[in-house]
Amino acid sequence: MRRITPEGWVTTFAGKTSVDFQLHMGSADGTGSNARFDQPCGIDVDAAGNLFVADSANGTIRRITPDAVVTTFAGKAGQPHSDPIDGPGDVARFKVPHGIAVDVHGNVFVTERASHTIRRITPTGEVTTVAGASGMPGGDDGTGAQARFYHPGDIAVDKEGCLYVAEYMAHRIRKGWPATAPKLSRPEARPDGSVQLEVTGVAGSSYRIEASMDLADWVPVAVCKSTDSSTLVALPAPANSANKFYRAVLE
């Protein structure tokens, strides 16, 4: 890992440079030049100044403190897996991790180019697959495992928790929203018999509005995409005068 000061001074912060045919790759934890990496790719920093690195060839995620102490945060070197394995950091397995992004809550998001998935590591080290399906490349939009990626590379996260993913082989940028449960206002009857309500959630999200008479059987009645955090939706007049319940489902 190299560090460049605002004045442009470059130093090696962690790991050791391979020169004169002396290869210093590896997977050792340690401080500064005692640590070893193998093809580090993505990197990001959290609010405390810790660096998180996708150690691609080792199949691990490394953490580097401001004092250059390097530890393995998730995964196990030398044991990349053909399919992502979720679980605690030392149990989880990665296959060619590439991009890294840390959100304001300390969650670390990782793209896996070889498995076409997006992984999340909590501040306590718990790893889950949040989007995509291992070994199933594609371009479908959707929620969680319904979405498809094609060799996702770099990744970024904004202050609202939205993810931006560069798909290396598909030549496109994807955006993902947190799966925040939408809220509905109290339905209001309009003079023409239609019903108006307000959907509140994350800007850019798509919602399916469903209706029910008994809270057991739900029927889709509208689909909307919010351009702001709240959106007004007009629903057609109910087929009968029975009381109805409404809910919004994130698509």
PDB file of C-alpha atoms in Angstrom:
ATOM      1  CA  MET A   1       0.000   0.000   0.000  1.00  0.00           C
ATOM      2  CA  ARG A   2       1.366   3.416  -0.947  1.00  0.00           C
ATOM      3  CA  ARG A   3       0.545   6.718   0.712  1.00  0.00           C
ATOM      4  CA  ILE A   4       0.744  10.097  -1.025  1.00  0.00           C
ATOM      5  CA  THR A   5       0.730  13.243   1.117  1.00  0.00           C
ATOM      6  CA  PRO A   6      -1.041  16.431  -0.021  1.00  0.00           C
ATOM      7  CA  GLU A   7       2.414  17.691  -1.030  1.00  0.00           C
ATOM      8  CA  GLY A   8       2.908  14.674  -3.310  1.00  0.00           C
ATOM      9  CA  TRP A   9       5.402  12.751  -1.141  1.00  0.00           C
ATOM     10  CA  VAL A  10       5.040   8.999  -1.767  1.00  0.00           C
ATOM     11  CA  THR A  11       5.893   6.294   0.779  1.00  0.00           C
ATOM     12  CA  THR A  12       5.132   2.578   1.140  1.00  0.00           C
ATOM     13  CA  PHE A  13       2.666   2.343   4.011  1.00  0.00           C
ATOM     14  CA  ALA A  14       2.127  -1.421   4.241  1.00  0.00           C
ATOM     15  CA  GLY A  15       3.581  -4.433   2.459  1.00  0.00           C
ATOM     16  CA  LYS A  16       6.914  -4.624   0.675  1.00  0.00           C
ATOM     17  CA  THR A  17       7.744  -3.721  -2.901  1.00  0.00           C
ATOM     18  CA  SER A  18       8.906  -6.510  -5.212  1.00  0.00           C
ATOM     19  CA  VAL A  19      12.143  -5.357  -6.907  1.00  0.00           C
ATOM     20  CA  ASP A  20      15.147  -7.016  -8.548  1.00  0.00           C
ATOM     21  CA  PHE A  21      13.096 -10.210  -9.034  1.00  0.00           C
ATOM     22  CA  GLN A  22      12.588 -10.489  -5.258  1.00  0.00           C
ATOM     23  CA  LEU A  23       8.899 -11.211  -4.892  1.00  0.00           C
ATOM     24  CA  HIS A  24       7.319 -10.116  -1.616  1.00  0.00           C
ATOM     25  CA  MET A  25       3.732 -11.179  -2.209  1.00  0.00           C
ATOM     26  CA  GLY A  26       1.901 -13.226   0.409  1.00  0.00           C
ATOM     27  CA  SER A  27      -0.837 -13.019   3.016  1.00  0.00           C
ATOM     28  CA  ALA A  28       0.942 -12.260   6.282  1.00  0.00           C
ATOM     29  CA  ASP A  29      -0.612  -9.933   8.842  1.00  0.00           C
ATOM     30  CA  GLY A  30       1.741  -7.551  10.588  1.00  0.00           C
ATOM     31  CA  THR A  31       2.844  -3.948  10.834  1.00  0.00           C
ATOM     32  CA  GLY A  32       4.030  -1.934   7.857  1.00  0.00           C
ATOM     33  CA  SER A  33       6.621  -3.746   5.735  1.00  0.00           C
ATOM     34  CA  ASN A  34       6.108  -6.992   7.681  1.00  0.00           C
ATOM     35  CA  ALA A  35       2.650  -7.419   6.142  1.00  0.00           C
ATOM     36  CA  ARG A  36       2.135  -9.110   2.786  1.00  0.00           C
ATOM     37  CA  PHE A  37      -0.540  -8.771   0.086  1.00  0.00           C
ATOM     38  CA  ASP A  38      -1.235 -10.513  -3.224  1.00  0.00           C
ATOM     39  CA  GLN A  39      -2.781  -8.352  -5.937  1.00  0.00           C
ATOM     40  CA  PRO A  40      -4.601  -5.782  -3.752  1.00  0.00           C
ATOM     41  CA  CYS A  41      -7.365  -4.032  -5.710  1.00  0.00           C
ATOM     42  CA  GLY A  42     -10.100  -1.871  -4.202  1.00  0.00           C
ATOM     43  CA  ILE A  43      -9.477   0.322  -1.173  1.00  0.00           C
ATOM     44  CA  ASP A  44     -11.551   2.651   1.016  1.00  0.00           C
ATOM     45  CA  VAL A  45     -11.298   4.308   4.422  1.00  0.00           C
ATOM     46  CA  ASP A  46     -13.749   4.477   7.331  1.00  0.00           C
ATOM     47  CA  ALA A  47     -14.485   7.391   9.675  1.00  0.00           C
ATOM     48  CA  ALA A  48     -11.754   6.254  12.100  1.00  0.00           C
ATOM     49  CA  GLY A  49      -9.071   6.274   9.404  1.00  0.00           C
ATOM     50  CA  ASN A  50      -8.872   2.493   8.970  1.00  0.00           C
ATOM     51  CA  LEU A  51      -8.188   1.305   5.433  1.00  0.00           C
ATOM     52  CA  PHE A  52     -10.040  -1.680   3.970  1.00  0.00           C
ATOM     53  CA  VAL A  53      -8.411  -3.483   1.060  1.00  0.00           C
ATOM     54  CA  ALA A  54      -9.701  -6.169  -1.297  1.00  0.00           C
ATOM     55  CA  ASP A  55      -6.745  -8.580  -1.381  1.00  0.00           C
ATOM     56  CA  SER A  56      -7.872 -10.131  -4.624  1.00  0.00           C
ATOM     57  CA  ALA A  57      -5.554 -13.101  -5.185  1.00  0.00           C
ATOM     58  CA  ASN A  58      -5.729 -14.086  -1.502  1.00  0.00           C
ATOM     59  CA  GLY A  59      -9.536 -13.975  -1.499  1.00  0.00           C
ATOM     60  CA  THR A  60      -9.560 -11.832   1.651  1.00  0.00           C
ATOM     61  CA  ILE A  61     -10.490  -8.398   2.951  1.00  0.00           C
ATOM     62  CA  ARG A  62      -7.688  -6.726   4.907  1.00  0.00           C
ATOM     63  CA  ARG A  63      -7.874  -3.893   7.437  1.00  0.00           C
ATOM     64  CA  ILE A  64      -5.018  -1.445   8.011  1.00  0.00           C
ATOM     65  CA  THR A  65      -5.094   0.857  11.033  1.00  0.00           C
ATOM     66  CA  PRO A  66      -3.712   4.418  10.895  1.00  0.00           C
ATOM     67  CA  ASP A  67      -0.593   2.949  12.559  1.00  0.00           C
ATOM     68  CA  ALA A  68      -0.148   0.523   9.621  1.00  0.00           C
ATOM     69  CA  VAL A  69      -1.177  -2.599  11.580  1.00  0.00           C
ATOM     70  CA  VAL A  70      -2.563  -5.059   9.016  1.00  0.00           C
ATOM     71  CA  THR A  71      -5.084  -7.786   9.908  1.00  0.00           C
ATOM     72  CA  THR A  72      -7.362 -10.058   7.899  1.00  0.00           C
ATOM     73  CA  PHE A  73     -10.883  -8.723   8.412  1.00  0.00           C
ATOM     74  CA  ALA A  74     -12.837 -11.369   6.460  1.00  0.00           C
ATOM     75  CA  GLY A  75     -12.098 -14.485   4.422  1.00  0.00           C
ATOM     76  CA  LYS A  76      -9.107 -16.797   4.655  1.00  0.00           C
ATOM     77  CA  ALA A  77      -5.991 -16.618   2.518  1.00  0.00           C
ATOM     78  CA  GLY A  78      -5.431 -19.550   0.212  1.00  0.00           C
ATOM     79  CA  GLN A  79      -9.048 -20.656   0.508  1.00  0.00           C
ATOM     80  CA  PRO A  80     -11.002 -18.765  -2.145  1.00  0.00           C
ATOM     81  CA  HIS A  81     -14.246 -20.564  -2.875  1.00  0.00           C
ATOM     82  CA  SER A  82     -16.182 -21.287  -6.037  1.00  0.00           C
ATOM     83  CA  ASP A  83     -19.305 -19.881  -4.366  1.00  0.00           C
ATOM     84  CA  PRO A  84     -19.575 -17.088  -1.806  1.00  0.00           C
ATOM     85  CA  ILE A  85     -19.896 -18.359   1.758  1.00  0.00           C
ATOM     86  CA  ASP A  86     -21.627 -15.992   4.190  1.00  0.00           C
ATOM     87  CA  GLY A  87     -20.994 -15.938   7.913  1.00  0.00           C
ATOM     88  CA  PRO A  88     -18.559 -14.480  10.455  1.00  0.00           C
ATOM     89  CA  GLY A  89     -15.337 -13.050   9.045  1.00  0.00           C
ATOM     90  CA  ASP A  90     -13.155 -16.139   9.601  1.00  0.00           C
ATOM     91  CA  VAL A  91     -15.872 -18.434   8.201  1.00  0.00           C
ATOM     92  CA  ALA A  92     -16.832 -16.359   5.145  1.00  0.00           C
ATOM     93  CA  ARG A  93     -15.142 -17.029   1.816  1.00  0.00           C
ATOM     94  CA  PHE A  94     -14.628 -14.787  -1.206  1.00  0.00           C
ATOM     95  CA  LYS A  95     -13.801 -15.408  -4.842  1.00  0.00           C
ATOM     96  CA  VAL A  96     -11.778 -12.604  -6.461  1.00  0.00           C
ATOM     97  CA  PRO A  97     -12.955  -9.645  -4.359  1.00  0.00           C
ATOM     98  CA  HIS A  98     -12.345  -6.436  -6.273  1.00  0.00           C
ATOM     99  CA  GLY A  99     -14.054  -3.187  -5.241  1.00  0.00           C
ATOM    100  CA  ILE A 100     -14.433  -1.801  -1.708  1.00  0.00           C
ATOM    101  CA  ALA A 101     -16.734   0.893  -0.301  1.00  0.00           C
ATOM    102  CA  VAL A 102     -17.365   1.787   3.360  1.00  0.00           C
ATOM    103  CA  ASP A 103     -20.609   3.518   4.362  1.00  0.00           C
ATOM    104  CA  VAL A 104     -21.192   6.009   7.174  1.00  0.00           C
ATOM    105  CA  HIS A 105     -22.170   3.189   9.548  1.00  0.00           C
ATOM    106  CA  GLY A 106     -18.934   1.250   9.008  1.00  0.00           C
ATOM    107  CA  ASN A 107     -20.409  -1.438   6.736  1.00  0.00           C
ATOM    108  CA  VAL A 108     -17.945  -2.604   4.083  1.00  0.00           C
ATOM    109  CA  PHE A 109     -19.347  -3.423   0.633  1.00  0.00           C
ATOM    110  CA  VAL A 110     -17.316  -5.691  -1.666  1.00  0.00           C
ATOM    111  CA  THR A 111     -17.770  -6.561  -5.330  1.00  0.00           C
ATOM    112  CA  GLU A 112     -16.824 -10.051  -6.432  1.00  0.00           C
ATOM    113  CA  ARG A 113     -15.990 -10.085 -10.123  1.00  0.00           C
ATOM    114  CA  ALA A 114     -15.770 -13.861 -10.457  1.00  0.00           C
ATOM    115  CA  SER A 115     -19.055 -14.664  -8.694  1.00  0.00           C
ATOM    116  CA  HIS A 116     -21.029 -11.621  -9.997  1.00  0.00           C
ATOM    117  CA  THR A 117     -22.198 -10.637  -6.499  1.00  0.00           C
ATOM    118  CA  ILE A 118     -22.122  -7.775  -4.004  1.00  0.00           C
ATOM    119  CA  ARG A 119     -21.156  -8.674  -0.422  1.00  0.00           C
ATOM    120  CA  ARG A 120     -21.566  -6.700   2.796  1.00  0.00           C
ATOM    121  CA  ILE A 121     -19.418  -6.951   5.930  1.00  0.00           C
ATOM    122  CA  THR A 122     -20.811  -5.407   9.113  1.00  0.00           C
ATOM    123  CA  PRO A 123     -18.511  -3.585  11.563  1.00  0.00           C
ATOM    124  CA  THR A 124     -18.476  -6.796  13.641  1.00  0.00           C
ATOM    125  CA  GLY A 125     -17.296  -8.844  10.643  1.00  0.00           C
ATOM    126  CA  GLU A 126     -20.520 -10.625   9.635  1.00  0.00           C
ATOM    127  CA  VAL A 127     -20.568 -11.261   5.863  1.00  0.00           C
ATOM    128  CA  THR A 128     -23.736 -11.525   3.755  1.00  0.00           C
ATOM    129  CA  THR A 129     -24.486 -11.498   0.032  1.00  0.00           C
ATOM    130  CA  VAL A 130     -26.735  -8.486  -0.535  1.00  0.00           C
ATOM    131  CA  ALA A 131     -27.187  -8.538  -4.323  1.00  0.00           C
ATOM    132  CA  GLY A 132     -26.701 -10.875  -7.244  1.00  0.00           C
ATOM    133  CA  ALA A 133     -26.485 -14.660  -7.423  1.00  0.00           C
ATOM    134  CA  SER A 134     -23.196 -16.547  -7.556  1.00  0.00           C
ATOM    135  CA  GLY A 135     -22.349 -17.971 -10.964  1.00  0.00           C
ATOM    136  CA  MET A 136     -25.356 -16.280 -12.605  1.00  0.00           C
ATOM    137  CA  PRO A 137     -24.151 -13.258 -14.610  1.00  0.00           C
ATOM    138  CA  GLY A 138     -26.664 -10.960 -16.266  1.00  0.00           C
ATOM    139  CA  GLY A 139     -28.158  -7.501 -16.325  1.00  0.00           C
ATOM    140  CA  ASP A 140     -31.514  -7.878 -14.569  1.00  0.00           C
ATOM    141  CA  ASP A 141     -32.595  -5.208 -12.112  1.00  0.00           C
ATOM    142  CA  GLY A 142     -34.305  -6.369  -8.941  1.00  0.00           C
ATOM    143  CA  THR A 143     -33.995  -6.755  -5.195  1.00  0.00           C
ATOM    144  CA  GLY A 144     -31.228  -8.809  -3.594  1.00  0.00           C
ATOM    145  CA  ALA A 145     -30.734 -12.194  -5.217  1.00  0.00           C
ATOM    146  CA  GLN A 146     -33.109 -11.253  -8.055  1.00  0.00           C
ATOM    147  CA  ALA A 147     -30.594  -8.752  -9.450  1.00  0.00           C
ATOM    148  CA  ARG A 148     -27.866  -9.859 -11.854  1.00  0.00           C
ATOM    149  CA  PHE A 149     -24.385  -8.413 -12.444  1.00  0.00           C
ATOM    150  CA  TYR A 150     -21.703  -9.091 -15.030  1.00  0.00           C
ATOM    151  CA  HIS A 151     -18.206  -8.892 -13.510  1.00  0.00           C
ATOM    152  CA  PRO A 152     -18.823  -6.008 -11.075  1.00  0.00           C
ATOM    153  CA  GLY A 153     -15.657  -3.986 -10.490  1.00  0.00           C
ATOM    154  CA  ASP A 154     -15.346  -0.728  -8.575  1.00  0.00           C
ATOM    155  CA  ILE A 155     -18.021   0.316  -6.093  1.00  0.00           C
ATOM    156  CA  ALA A 156     -18.939   3.505  -4.217  1.00  0.00           C
ATOM    157  CA  VAL A 157     -21.541   4.374  -1.573  1.00  0.00           C
ATOM    158  CA  ASP A 158     -23.138   7.754  -0.858  1.00  0.00           C
ATOM    159  CA  LYS A 159     -24.299   9.217   2.459  1.00  0.00           C
ATOM    160  CA  GLU A 160     -27.799   7.804   1.972  1.00  0.00           C
ATOM    161  CA  GLY A 161     -26.449   4.276   1.586  1.00  0.00           C
ATOM    162  CA  CYS A 162     -27.016   4.018  -2.174  1.00  0.00           C
ATOM    163  CA  LEU A 163     -24.456   1.866  -3.983  1.00  0.00           C
ATOM    164  CA  TYR A 164     -22.905   2.613  -7.381  1.00  0.00           C
ATOM    165  CA  VAL A 165     -21.285  -0.325  -9.174  1.00  0.00           C
ATOM    166  CA  ALA A 166     -19.134  -0.253 -12.317  1.00  0.00           C
ATOM    167  CA  GLU A 167     -19.717  -3.418 -14.325  1.00  0.00           C
ATOM    168  CA  TYR A 168     -16.411  -4.156 -16.019  1.00  0.00           C
ATOM    169  CA  MET A 169     -17.623  -6.411 -18.830  1.00  0.00           C
ATOM    170  CA  ALA A 170     -21.062  -4.837 -19.310  1.00  0.00           C
ATOM    171  CA  HIS A 171     -19.784  -1.240 -19.749  1.00  0.00           C
ATOM    172  CA  ARG A 172     -22.389   0.289 -17.459  1.00  0.00           C
ATOM    173  CA  ILE A 173     -22.950   1.793 -14.004  1.00  0.00           C
ATOM    174  CA  ARG A 174     -25.588   0.261 -11.736  1.00  0.00           C
ATOM    175  CA  LYS A 175     -27.263   1.923  -8.743  1.00  0.00           C
ATOM    176  CA  GLY A 176     -28.728   0.145  -5.739  1.00  0.00           C
ATOM    177  CA  TRP A 177     -30.932   1.542  -2.981  1.00  0.00           C
ATOM    178  CA  PRO A 178     -31.133   0.324   0.611  1.00  0.00           C
ATOM    179  CA  ALA A 179     -34.082  -2.001   1.108  1.00  0.00           C
ATOM    180  CA  THR A 180     -35.874   0.495   3.345  1.00  0.00           C
ATOM    181  CA  ALA A 181     -39.475  -0.365   4.074  1.00  0.00           C
ATOM    182  CA  PRO A 182     -41.726   2.284   2.459  1.00  0.00           C
ATOM    183  CA  LYS A 183     -44.400   4.073   4.445  1.00  0.00           C
ATOM    184  CA  LEU A 184     -47.925   4.931   3.316  1.00  0.00           C
ATOM    185  CA  SER A 185     -50.088   7.844   4.386  1.00  0.00           C
ATOM    186  CA  ARG A 186     -53.729   7.365   5.316  1.00  0.00           C
ATOM    187  CA  PRO A 187     -55.711   6.830   2.055  1.00  0.00           C
ATOM    188  CA  GLU A 188     -57.932   9.759   1.057  1.00  0.00           C
ATOM    189  CA  ALA A 189     -61.083   9.344  -1.031  1.00  0.00           C
ATOM    190  CA  ARG A 190     -61.384  11.724  -4.000  1.00  0.00           C
ATOM    191  CA  PRO A 191     -64.627  13.077  -5.526  1.00  0.00           C
ATOM    192  CA  ASP A 192     -64.323  10.761  -8.538  1.00  0.00           C
ATOM    193  CA  GLY A 193     -64.168   7.697  -6.284  1.00  0.00           C
ATOM    194  CA  SER A 194     -60.410   7.148  -6.664  1.00  0.00           C
ATOM    195  CA  VAL A 195     -58.055   6.937  -3.714  1.00  0.00           C
ATOM    196  CA  GLN A 196     -54.951   9.048  -3.153  1.00  0.00           C
ATOM    197  CA  LEU A 197     -52.081   8.197  -0.818  1.00  0.00           C
ATOM    198  CA  GLU A 198     -48.472   9.217  -0.316  1.00  0.00           C
ATOM    199  CA  VAL A 199     -45.553   6.784  -0.483  1.00  0.00           C
ATOM    200  CA  THR A 200     -42.482   7.762   1.548  1.00  0.00           C
ATOM    201  CA  GLY A 201     -39.145   6.013   1.052  1.00  0.00           C
ATOM    202  CA  VAL A 202     -35.822   6.400  -0.770  1.00  0.00           C
ATOM    203  CA  ALA A 203     -35.746   8.600  -3.880  1.00  0.00           C
ATOM    204  CA  GLY A 204     -35.460   6.533  -7.058  1.00  0.00           C
ATOM    205  CA  SER A 205     -37.085   3.425  -5.618  1.00  0.00           C
ATOM    206  CA  SER A 206     -39.841   1.482  -7.382  1.00  0.00           C
ATOM    207  CA  TYR A 207     -42.885   0.385  -5.381  1.00  0.00           C
ATOM    208  CA  ARG A 208     -45.788  -1.939  -6.021  1.00  0.00           C
ATOM    209  CA  ILE A 209     -49.020  -0.816  -4.334  1.00  0.00           C
ATOM    210  CA  GLU A 210     -51.241  -3.688  -3.228  1.00  0.00           C
ATOM    211  CA  ALA A 211     -54.788  -3.728  -1.810  1.00  0.00           C
ATOM    212  CA  SER A 212     -56.582  -6.183   0.474  1.00  0.00           C
ATOM    213  CA  MET A 213     -59.975  -6.544   2.121  1.00  0.00           C
ATOM    214  CA  ASP A 214     -58.892  -8.965   4.845  1.00  0.00           C
ATOM    215  CA  LEU A 215     -55.078  -8.437   5.286  1.00  0.00           C
ATOM    216  CA  ALA A 216     -54.599 -11.973   3.957  1.00  0.00           C
ATOM    217  CA  ASP A 217     -55.043 -11.793   0.179  1.00  0.00           C
ATOM    218  CA  TRP A 218     -53.217  -8.925  -1.545  1.00  0.00           C
ATOM    219  CA  VAL A 219     -53.821  -7.736  -5.108  1.00  0.00           C
ATOM    220  CA  PRO A 220     -51.468  -5.382  -7.036  1.00  0.00           C
ATOM    221  CA  VAL A 221     -53.263  -2.151  -8.008  1.00  0.00           C
ATOM    222  CA  ALA A 222     -50.449   0.192  -9.102  1.00  0.00           C
ATOM    223  CA  VAL A 223     -46.714   0.543  -9.645  1.00  0.00           C
ATOM    224  CA  CYS A 224     -44.848   3.780  -9.050  1.00  0.00           C
ATOM    225  CA  LYS A 225     -41.267   5.038  -9.094  1.00  0.00           C
ATOM    226  CA  SER A 226     -40.374   7.840  -6.725  1.00  0.00           C
ATOM    227  CA  THR A 227     -38.295  10.764  -7.940  1.00  0.00           C
ATOM    228  CA  ASP A 228     -38.194  12.277  -4.450  1.00  0.00           C
ATOM    229  CA  SER A 229     -38.399  10.800  -0.963  1.00  0.00           C
ATOM    230  CA  SER A 230     -42.213  10.993  -1.129  1.00  0.00           C
ATOM    231  CA  THR A 231     -44.606  10.457  -4.039  1.00  0.00           C
ATOM    232  CA  LEU A 232     -48.366  10.929  -4.396  1.00  0.00           C
ATOM    233  CA  VAL A 233     -50.181   7.968  -5.972  1.00  0.00           C
ATOM    234  CA  ALA A 234     -53.747   8.009  -7.315  1.00  0.00           C
ATOM    235  CA  LEU A 235     -55.443   4.602  -7.279  1.00  0.00           C
ATOM    236  CA  PRO A 236     -58.551   3.682  -9.280  1.00  0.00           C
ATOM    237  CA  ALA A 237     -61.899   3.531  -7.529  1.00  0.00           C
ATOM    238  CA  PRO A 238     -62.393   0.240  -5.648  1.00  0.00           C
ATOM    239  CA  ALA A 239     -64.512  -2.350  -7.449  1.00  0.00           C
ATOM    240  CA  ASN A 240     -66.893  -2.397  -4.499  1.00  0.00           C
ATOM    241  CA  SER A 241     -67.579  -0.339  -1.415  1.00  0.00           C
ATOM    242  CA  ALA A 242     -65.897  -2.711   1.024  1.00  0.00           C
ATOM    243  CA  ASN A 243     -63.167  -1.245   3.188  1.00  0.00           C
ATOM    244  CA  LYS A 244     -59.693  -1.833   1.826  1.00  0.00           C
ATOM    245  CA  PHE A 245     -56.208  -1.914   3.215  1.00  0.00           C
ATOM    246  CA  TYR A 246     -53.168  -0.810   1.247  1.00  0.00           C
ATOM    247  CA  ARG A 247     -49.452  -1.527   1.413  1.00  0.00           C
ATOM    248  CA  ALA A 248     -46.339  -0.637  -0.613  1.00  0.00           C
ATOM    249  CA  VAL A 249     -43.786  -3.282  -1.560  1.00  0.00           C
ATOM    250  CA  LEU A 250     -40.265  -2.379  -2.664  1.00  0.00           C
ATOM    251  CA  GLU A 251     -39.578  -3.839  -6.111  1.00  0.00           C
TER     252      GLU A 251
END
